[in-house]
Amino acid sequence: AYRTQDVGRTSIALFDAGPSQLGSPRVAHVALLIVLARRALRAGASFSWGVIQSGKTAMHQGVTPESVLRLLEAKTTRPVADSMIEEWRARLDEHAPSPVRELWIVGGGQARKAAAPLRGVAVLVDEVVEPETRSVSVDILRGEGPARKVVLDLPDGRLVARILRDPFEVTPPAKQRALPPAHRPFNLIMGASGGVAF
């Protein structure tokens, strides 16, 4: 069946950059930013995102290497507060009224708190604390329905550190040592007169 594009619709993601989301959950934030942007693209909707703790309720359009780095740099010690939620509610109503928007709120337990007043879907990200386990759990809560949960395995610690510091770092190829030139054997050439030349 043909799917018509949602003309005029927009998908918005708000990220909690507070202390509960430092470390491994930030890797999930980057993945969710990319997944939600692609989802909006497939649906023919525009995509924008912001950080709940940003004082100016700034919205960023789409996903670029610069915007991914901006998300990673948006770390703060401030948890989500009611005043922030109220500021975002006013900003979202101005930017995209509720009937034409899809809103995702990505974060810790505060994301659940913000979902109802902002009329959005809560995406709860939490580090799995178990021995010999490197993963994060992601719970999606839409309204009063049951949560949909997925556990994402994380790559090794060095790759996680690289994703959090500079995911677009270009690693130069390893330098190869020049091998010493091979010794060429002398070629013996016999002349017509029986002499030998090298």
GROMACS .gro file of C-alpha atoms in nm:
model
  198
    1ALA     CA    1   0.000   0.000   0.000
    2TYR     CA    2   0.118   0.351  -0.073
    3ARG     CA    3   0.197   0.570   0.225
    4THR     CA    4   0.140   0.941   0.185
    5GLN     CA    5   0.397   1.170   0.335
    6ASP     CA    6   0.299   1.363   0.645
    7VAL     CA    7   0.321   1.707   0.490
    8GLY     CA    8   0.384   1.972   0.754
    9ARG     CA    9   0.449   1.718   1.027
   10THR     CA   10   0.756   1.737   1.242
   11SER     CA   11   0.940   1.498   1.471
   12ILE     CA   12   1.118   1.646   1.771
   13ALA     CA   13   1.358   1.484   2.018
   14LEU     CA   14   1.452   1.640   2.352
   15PHE     CA   15   1.754   1.500   2.536
   16ASP     CA   16   1.825   1.505   2.908
   17ALA     CA   17   2.193   1.599   2.942
   18GLY     CA   18   2.190   1.579   3.322
   19PRO     CA   19   2.403   1.372   3.560
   20SER     CA   20   2.193   1.053   3.532
   21GLN     CA   21   2.276   1.037   3.161
   22LEU     CA   22   2.654   1.073   3.173
   23GLY     CA   23   2.874   0.793   3.043
   24SER     CA   24   2.723   0.494   2.865
   25PRO     CA   25   2.370   0.640   2.825
   26ARG     CA   26   2.525   0.911   2.605
   27VAL     CA   27   2.619   0.645   2.351
   28ALA     CA   28   2.250   0.550   2.335
   29HIS     CA   29   2.162   0.920   2.291
   30VAL     CA   30   2.378   0.940   1.979
   31ALA     CA   31   2.222   0.622   1.840
   32LEU     CA   32   1.869   0.747   1.916
   33LEU     CA   33   1.940   1.084   1.754
   34ILE     CA   34   2.036   0.907   1.431
   35VAL     CA   35   1.751   0.654   1.446
   36LEU     CA   36   1.483   0.917   1.514
   37ALA     CA   37   1.615   1.140   1.234
   38ARG     CA   38   1.602   0.850   0.987
   39ARG     CA   39   1.254   0.757   1.108
   40ALA     CA   40   1.133   1.111   1.042
   41LEU     CA   41   1.297   1.111   0.698
   42ARG     CA   42   1.119   0.788   0.601
   43ALA     CA   43   0.787   0.937   0.716
   44GLY     CA   44   0.846   1.257   0.519
   45ALA     CA   45   0.851   1.467   0.838
   46SER     CA   46   1.104   1.732   0.936
   47PHE     CA   47   1.330   1.653   1.230
   48SER     CA   48   1.467   1.881   1.499
   49TRP     CA   49   1.608   1.827   1.843
   50GLY     CA   50   1.714   2.007   2.157
   51VAL     CA   51   1.861   1.964   2.504
   52ILE     CA   52   1.616   2.002   2.791
   53GLN     CA   53   1.867   2.188   3.008
   54SER     CA   54   1.960   2.442   2.740
   55GLY     CA   55   1.858   2.783   2.872
   56LYS     CA   56   1.732   2.922   2.542
   57THR     CA   57   1.528   2.617   2.441
   58ALA     CA   58   1.734   2.609   2.121
   59MET     CA   59   1.624   2.375   1.843
   60HIS     CA   60   1.870   2.213   1.604
   61GLN     CA   61   1.764   2.094   1.260
   62GLY     CA   62   1.857   1.749   1.132
   63VAL     CA   63   2.170   1.551   1.210
   64THR     CA   64   2.520   1.647   1.102
   65PRO     CA   65   2.863   1.571   1.249
   66GLU     CA   66   2.853   1.915   1.410
   67SER     CA   67   2.514   1.853   1.572
   68VAL     CA   68   2.626   1.514   1.707
   69LEU     CA   69   2.926   1.684   1.868
   70ARG     CA   70   2.695   1.954   2.006
   71LEU     CA   71   2.482   1.686   2.170
   72LEU     CA   72   2.787   1.518   2.322
   73GLU     CA   73   2.918   1.851   2.455
   74ALA     CA   74   2.586   1.935   2.623
   75LYS     CA   75   2.675   1.777   2.956
   76THR     CA   76   2.547   1.940   3.274
   77THR     CA   77   2.518   1.874   3.645
   78ARG     CA   78   2.163   2.014   3.648
   79PRO     CA   79   1.878   1.761   3.650
   80VAL     CA   80   1.555   1.833   3.464
   81ALA     CA   81   1.345   2.088   3.657
   82ASP     CA   82   0.977   2.183   3.631
   83SER     CA   83   1.072   2.531   3.508
   84MET     CA   84   1.264   2.377   3.215
   85ILE     CA   85   0.966   2.162   3.121
   86GLU     CA   86   0.738   2.467   3.128
   87GLU     CA   87   0.977   2.665   2.906
   88TRP     CA   88   0.988   2.380   2.656
   89ARG     CA   89   0.612   2.344   2.655
   90ALA     CA   90   0.574   2.709   2.552
   91ARG     CA   91   0.851   2.674   2.292
   92LEU     CA   92   0.705   2.357   2.140
   93ASP     CA   93   0.353   2.497   2.119
   94GLU     CA   94   0.500   2.789   1.927
   95HIS     CA   95   0.729   2.576   1.709
   96ALA     CA   96   0.495   2.286   1.630
   97PRO     CA   97   0.146   2.250   1.774
   98SER     CA   98   0.070   1.911   1.926
   99PRO     CA   99  -0.154   1.774   1.644
  100VAL     CA  100   0.125   1.797   1.386
  101ARG     CA  101   0.421   1.688   1.594
  102GLU     CA  102   0.572   1.371   1.728
  103LEU     CA  103   0.776   1.433   2.043
  104TRP     CA  104   1.039   1.202   2.196
  105ILE     CA  105   1.185   1.280   2.539
  106VAL     CA  106   1.511   1.090   2.591
  107GLY     CA  107   1.664   1.066   2.937
  108GLY     CA  108   1.648   0.912   3.280
  109GLY     CA  109   1.355   0.902   3.519
  110GLN     CA  110   1.296   1.272   3.456
  111ALA     CA  111   1.198   1.191   3.096
  112ARG     CA  112   0.890   1.013   3.229
  113LYS     CA  113   0.809   1.320   3.438
  114ALA     CA  114   0.837   1.550   3.135
  115ALA     CA  115   0.642   1.329   2.893
  116ALA     CA  116   0.293   1.402   3.026
  117PRO     CA  117   0.302   1.785   3.032
  118LEU     CA  118   0.486   1.795   2.699
  119ARG     CA  119   0.255   1.536   2.543
  120GLY     CA  120   0.541   1.319   2.426
  121VAL     CA  121   0.682   0.968   2.432
  122ALA     CA  122   0.929   0.897   2.713
  123VAL     CA  123   1.243   0.708   2.615
  124LEU     CA  124   1.416   0.604   2.936
  125VAL     CA  125   1.785   0.524   2.906
  126ASP     CA  126   1.968   0.356   3.192
  127GLU     CA  127   2.301   0.180   3.230
  128VAL     CA  128   2.270  -0.190   3.313
  129VAL     CA  129   2.470  -0.252   3.629
  130GLU     CA  130   2.562  -0.620   3.628
  131PRO     CA  131   2.897  -0.796   3.653
  132GLU     CA  132   3.070  -0.851   3.319
  133THR     CA  133   2.792  -0.668   3.134
  134ARG     CA  134   2.837  -0.363   2.913
  135SER     CA  135   2.493  -0.254   2.803
  136VAL     CA  136   2.220   0.005   2.841
  137SER     CA  137   1.847  -0.053   2.867
  138VAL     CA  138   1.601   0.159   2.669
  139ASP     CA  139   1.234   0.168   2.775
  140ILE     CA  140   0.978   0.337   2.550
  141LEU     CA  141   0.666   0.459   2.731
  142ARG     CA  142   0.381   0.587   2.518
  143GLY     CA  143   0.088   0.711   2.727
  144GLU     CA  144  -0.046   0.463   2.978
  145GLY     CA  145   0.042   0.156   2.773
  146PRO     CA  146   0.303  -0.101   2.871
  147ALA     CA  147   0.669  -0.015   2.824
  148ARG     CA  148   0.858  -0.156   2.529
  149LYS     CA  149   1.209  -0.247   2.637
  150VAL     CA  150   1.530  -0.324   2.455
  151VAL     CA  151   1.879  -0.386   2.591
  152LEU     CA  152   2.164  -0.259   2.376
  153ASP     CA  153   2.511  -0.409   2.408
  154LEU     CA  154   2.792  -0.156   2.410
  155PRO     CA  155   3.120  -0.193   2.223
  156ASP     CA  156   3.449  -0.226   2.408
  157GLY     CA  157   3.558   0.053   2.641
  158ARG     CA  158   3.804   0.214   2.399
  159LEU     CA  159   3.539   0.253   2.130
  160VAL     CA  160   3.287   0.391   2.382
  161ALA     CA  161   3.545   0.647   2.493
  162ARG     CA  162   3.610   0.744   2.132
  163ILE     CA  163   3.236   0.784   2.059
  164LEU     CA  164   3.196   1.009   2.362
  165ARG     CA  165   3.509   1.218   2.293
  166ASP     CA  166   3.521   1.247   1.915
  167PRO     CA  167   3.317   0.997   1.711
  168PHE     CA  168   3.442   1.147   1.384
  169GLU     CA  169   3.811   1.132   1.464
  170VAL     CA  170   4.005   1.022   1.161
  171THR     CA  171   4.263   0.764   1.259
  172PRO     CA  172   4.566   0.781   1.031
  173PRO     CA  173   4.673   0.448   0.887
  174ALA     CA  174   4.953   0.277   1.071
  175LYS     CA  175   5.291   0.361   0.929
  176GLN     CA  176   5.459   0.071   0.762
  177ARG     CA  177   5.829   0.030   0.808
  178ALA     CA  178   6.022   0.047   0.488
  179LEU     CA  179   6.191  -0.281   0.421
  180PRO     CA  180   6.561  -0.264   0.335
  181PRO     CA  181   6.620  -0.304  -0.035
  182ALA     CA  182   6.677  -0.663  -0.132
  183HIS     CA  183   7.032  -0.750  -0.223
  184ARG     CA  184   7.045  -0.807  -0.591
  185PRO     CA  185   7.271  -1.092  -0.691
  186PHE     CA  186   7.544  -1.010  -0.936
  187ASN     CA  187   7.464  -1.115  -1.289
  188LEU     CA  188   7.745  -1.290  -1.463
  189ILE     CA  189   7.765  -1.209  -1.829
  190MET     CA  190   7.992  -1.418  -2.049
  191GLY     CA  191   8.141  -1.225  -2.336
  192ALA     CA  192   8.199  -1.370  -2.682
  193SER     CA  193   8.571  -1.376  -2.620
  194GLY     CA  194   8.522  -1.581  -2.304
  195GLY     CA  195   8.564  -1.286  -2.065
  196VAL     CA  196   8.341  -1.241  -1.763
  197ALA     CA  197   8.161  -0.911  -1.686
  198PHE     CA  198   7.958  -0.819  -1.379
   0.00000   0.00000   0.00000
